[in-house]
């Protein structure tokens, strides 16, 4: 693994993501667990009306990159929840960034969260919802923790449209079992819209999202950091025909926080 700044410039400039472009590139690569979470978070914030001081749950936060970014760039308080990454590890990262007054790491399983109903102004999930949020009723249970008028939002890998006639031939060589958790914006809209009190206000693919995904994996590869070679092959073969980044946002219209999730 290269030493900091031996391979990359201090920042990676991207005109679409001016906030993320200010963050150290090697720090991002050292802490990445998938598609660039700063790019994804900034893209999500183009559609999500968060205000400074709001309470936000970052569900499935991994190494807390999206949590730190939300706190630093948008001034919100963030509860950084992850099952697999130690909160001690994330707390050290937060302290190193001087954000210990805004980011609070915890270890939690997405189906058994230890929060009061209606506590959060928003729940966000960056590059993780497809790992645990496929079941009917799950979005409604998470909405329990958001005040009426707040938001539930996710962004991550997905599909342009569902495969109605099986896998396209050109992606079969690169398809892996875990990719079956990927779905289209319309699929997510239909699933979430079934939940009482959830009003889906946005569901779409990220414009040129597959290019962003590929660009980041290629940056990681070229810098000798961990990267997903299978993702690169799949994205190159598909060229945006089927594989995408997707974003879904719902407004919490009428959820009683006194009811158990």
C-alpha positions as CSV (number, residue, x, y, z in Angstrom):
1,X,0.0,0.0,0.0
2,X,1.4,3.4,-0.9
3,X,2.3,6.0,1.7
4,X,-0.1,9.0,1.8
5,X,0.4,11.4,-1.2
6,X,3.0,9.2,-2.8
7,X,0.7,8.3,-5.7
8,X,-2.2,10.7,-5.7
9,X,-2.5,14.5,-5.4
10,X,-3.8,15.8,-2.1
11,X,-7.3,15.9,-3.6
12,X,-9.2,14.4,-6.5
13,X,-11.0,17.2,-8.3
14,X,-14.4,16.5,-9.8
15,X,-16.5,19.4,-11.1
16,X,-19.7,17.6,-10.1
17,X,-18.6,17.2,-6.5
18,X,-16.9,20.5,-5.3
19,X,-17.3,19.6,-1.6
20,X,-15.8,16.1,-1.9
21,X,-13.0,17.6,-4.1
22,X,-11.7,19.3,-1.0
23,X,-11.1,16.0,0.9
24,X,-7.8,14.2,1.0
25,X,-7.7,11.6,-1.7
26,X,-5.5,9.1,0.2
27,X,-7.7,9.3,3.2
28,X,-10.7,8.4,1.0
29,X,-8.9,5.4,-0.5
30,X,-7.6,4.2,2.8
31,X,-11.1,4.1,4.3
32,X,-13.1,3.1,1.3
33,X,-15.4,0.0,1.4
34,X,-17.0,0.5,-2.0
35,X,-18.1,3.3,-4.4
36,X,-16.8,6.7,-3.2
37,X,-19.1,7.5,-0.3
38,X,-18.3,11.2,-0.5
39,X,-19.4,11.5,-4.1
40,X,-22.5,9.5,-3.3
41,X,-23.3,11.6,-0.3
42,X,-22.9,14.9,-2.2
43,X,-25.1,13.5,-5.0
44,X,-27.7,12.6,-2.4
45,X,-27.6,16.0,-0.9
46,X,-28.6,17.5,-4.2
47,X,-32.1,16.2,-3.5
48,X,-32.2,16.1,0.4
49,X,-33.2,19.2,2.3
50,X,-31.0,18.9,5.4
51,X,-30.3,21.9,7.6
52,X,-27.4,22.6,10.1
53,X,-28.2,21.2,13.5
54,X,-30.5,18.4,12.3
55,X,-30.1,15.0,13.7
56,X,-29.3,12.4,11.1
57,X,-28.8,8.6,11.3
58,X,-26.2,7.3,8.9
59,X,-27.3,3.7,8.6
60,X,-24.7,1.2,7.6
61,X,-22.0,3.9,7.7
62,X,-19.0,1.6,7.3
63,X,-15.9,3.5,8.3
64,X,-17.9,6.6,8.8
65,X,-16.8,8.6,5.8
66,X,-20.3,9.7,4.8
67,X,-21.0,10.6,8.5
68,X,-17.9,12.8,8.7
69,X,-18.7,14.4,5.3
70,X,-22.3,15.2,6.4
71,X,-21.1,16.7,9.6
72,X,-18.3,18.8,8.2
73,X,-20.0,20.0,5.0
74,X,-23.6,20.4,6.1
75,X,-23.3,21.0,9.9
76,X,-25.7,18.2,10.9
77,X,-25.3,15.9,13.9
78,X,-24.7,12.3,12.8
79,X,-25.2,9.0,14.6
80,X,-22.9,6.7,12.6
81,X,-24.3,3.2,12.9
82,X,-22.6,0.1,11.6
83,X,-22.7,-3.6,12.6
84,X,-19.3,-4.6,11.4
85,X,-16.9,-1.7,11.8
86,X,-15.9,-1.0,15.4
87,X,-17.3,2.2,16.9
88,X,-13.9,2.6,18.6
89,X,-12.3,2.7,15.2
90,X,-14.8,5.1,13.8
91,X,-14.5,7.3,16.9
92,X,-10.8,7.6,16.4
93,X,-11.4,8.6,12.8
94,X,-13.9,11.2,13.9
95,X,-11.6,12.6,16.6
96,X,-8.7,12.8,14.1
97,X,-11.0,15.0,11.9
98,X,-12.0,17.2,14.8
99,X,-15.7,16.2,14.5
100,X,-16.2,14.5,17.8
101,X,-18.8,17.2,18.7
102,X,-20.9,16.2,15.7
103,X,-20.5,12.5,14.9
104,X,-21.4,9.7,17.3
105,X,-20.4,6.2,16.3
106,X,-22.3,3.2,17.5
107,X,-22.5,-0.5,16.8
108,X,-26.0,-1.5,15.8
109,X,-27.9,-4.0,13.6
110,X,-30.3,-2.3,11.2
111,X,-33.3,-4.3,12.3
112,X,-32.9,-3.6,16.1
113,X,-31.9,0.0,16.4
114,X,-31.7,1.5,19.9
115,X,-33.3,4.9,19.3
116,X,-36.5,6.6,20.3
117,X,-39.3,7.0,17.8
118,X,-39.2,10.2,15.9
119,X,-35.7,11.1,17.2
120,X,-34.1,11.8,13.8
121,X,-34.8,14.5,11.2
122,X,-33.5,12.0,8.6
123,X,-32.1,8.6,8.1
124,X,-29.6,8.2,5.2
125,X,-28.0,5.1,3.8
126,X,-25.0,5.4,1.5
127,X,-24.0,2.2,-0.5
128,X,-25.6,-0.2,2.0
129,X,-29.4,-0.3,1.8
130,X,-29.4,-3.1,-0.7
131,X,-27.5,-5.3,1.8
132,X,-30.3,-5.3,4.4
133,X,-33.3,-3.3,3.2
134,X,-34.9,-5.7,0.7
135,X,-37.7,-7.0,2.8
136,X,-41.3,-5.7,2.9
137,X,-41.9,-3.6,6.0
138,X,-38.3,-2.7,6.6
139,X,-38.5,0.9,5.3
140,X,-41.6,1.4,7.5
141,X,-39.7,0.2,10.6
142,X,-36.9,2.6,9.9
143,X,-39.3,5.4,9.3
144,X,-40.4,4.9,12.9
145,X,-37.2,6.7,14.0
146,X,-37.9,9.7,11.9
147,X,-40.1,12.6,12.8
148,X,-43.1,13.4,10.6
149,X,-41.9,15.7,7.9
150,X,-38.4,14.2,8.0
151,X,-36.9,12.0,5.3
152,X,-35.6,8.5,4.6
153,X,-33.0,8.4,1.8
154,X,-30.7,5.9,0.2
155,X,-28.2,5.9,-2.6
156,X,-26.1,3.1,-3.9
157,X,-25.7,0.5,-6.7
158,X,-28.7,-0.7,-8.6
159,X,-30.2,-1.3,-12.0
160,X,-31.7,0.9,-14.7
161,X,-34.6,-1.5,-14.9
162,X,-35.5,-5.0,-13.6
163,X,-34.4,-8.0,-15.7
164,X,-37.7,-9.2,-17.2
165,X,-36.1,-11.7,-19.6
166,X,-33.1,-12.9,-17.6
167,X,-29.6,-11.6,-17.5
168,X,-28.3,-10.0,-20.6
169,X,-25.7,-12.1,-22.3
170,X,-22.9,-9.5,-22.1
171,X,-22.9,-9.3,-18.3
172,X,-23.3,-13.0,-17.5
173,X,-19.5,-13.6,-17.3
174,X,-19.2,-10.9,-14.6
175,X,-22.3,-11.5,-12.6
176,X,-22.0,-12.5,-9.0
177,X,-24.6,-13.9,-6.6
178,X,-24.6,-10.8,-4.4
179,X,-25.6,-8.6,-7.4
180,X,-29.1,-10.1,-7.2
181,X,-29.8,-7.6,-4.4
182,X,-29.5,-4.7,-6.9
183,X,-32.8,-3.2,-8.1
184,X,-34.2,-0.3,-10.1
185,X,-35.6,3.0,-8.9
186,X,-39.1,1.9,-9.8
187,X,-38.7,-1.3,-7.8
188,X,-37.6,0.7,-4.7
189,X,-40.4,3.2,-5.3
190,X,-43.0,0.4,-5.4
191,X,-41.6,-1.3,-2.2
192,X,-41.4,1.9,-0.2
193,X,-44.7,3.3,-1.3
194,X,-46.4,0.2,0.2
195,X,-45.5,1.6,3.7
196,X,-48.0,3.7,5.6
197,X,-46.6,7.2,6.1
198,X,-43.9,7.0,3.5
199,X,-44.3,9.3,0.5
200,X,-41.7,8.7,-2.1
201,X,-40.7,12.0,-3.5
202,X,-37.7,11.0,-5.6
203,X,-36.6,7.7,-7.2
204,X,-34.2,7.8,-10.2
205,X,-30.9,6.6,-11.4
206,X,-27.9,8.9,-10.8
207,X,-27.0,10.5,-14.2
208,X,-23.9,8.8,-15.5
209,X,-23.7,7.0,-12.2
210,X,-22.0,3.9,-13.7
211,X,-19.2,6.2,-15.0
212,X,-18.7,7.6,-11.5
213,X,-18.6,4.1,-10.1
214,X,-16.1,3.0,-12.7
215,X,-14.0,6.1,-12.4
216,X,-13.5,5.6,-8.7
217,X,-12.6,1.9,-9.0
218,X,-10.1,2.8,-11.7
219,X,-8.6,5.5,-9.4
220,X,-8.2,2.9,-6.7
221,X,-6.7,0.4,-9.0
222,X,-4.2,2.8,-10.5
223,X,-3.1,3.9,-7.0
224,X,-2.6,0.3,-5.9
225,X,-5.4,0.5,-3.3
226,X,-8.0,-2.2,-2.8
227,X,-10.5,-2.1,-5.6
228,X,-13.2,-4.3,-7.0
229,X,-11.8,-5.8,-10.2
230,X,-15.1,-7.7,-10.9
231,X,-17.0,-4.4,-10.7
232,X,-14.6,-2.8,-13.3
233,X,-15.1,-5.7,-15.7
234,X,-18.9,-5.6,-15.2
235,X,-19.2,-1.8,-15.6
236,X,-17.0,-1.8,-18.7
237,X,-18.9,-4.6,-20.4
238,X,-22.3,-3.1,-19.6
239,X,-21.5,0.6,-20.3
240,X,-24.6,1.8,-18.4
241,X,-27.2,-0.3,-20.2
242,X,-28.3,-2.1,-17.1
243,X,-26.0,-1.3,-14.1
244,X,-26.5,2.1,-12.4
245,X,-26.3,4.0,-9.2
246,X,-29.8,4.7,-7.8
247,X,-31.3,7.1,-5.4
248,X,-34.6,6.9,-3.5
249,X,-36.0,9.5,-1.0
250,X,-39.2,9.4,0.9
251,X,-40.9,12.0,3.1
252,X,-42.3,10.7,6.4
253,X,-45.9,12.0,6.3
254,X,-47.7,10.2,9.1
255,X,-45.7,7.8,11.3
256,X,-46.6,7.6,15.0
257,X,-43.2,7.6,16.8
258,X,-45.0,6.1,19.8
259,X,-45.5,2.8,18.0
260,X,-42.9,0.1,18.1
261,X,-41.2,-0.5,14.8
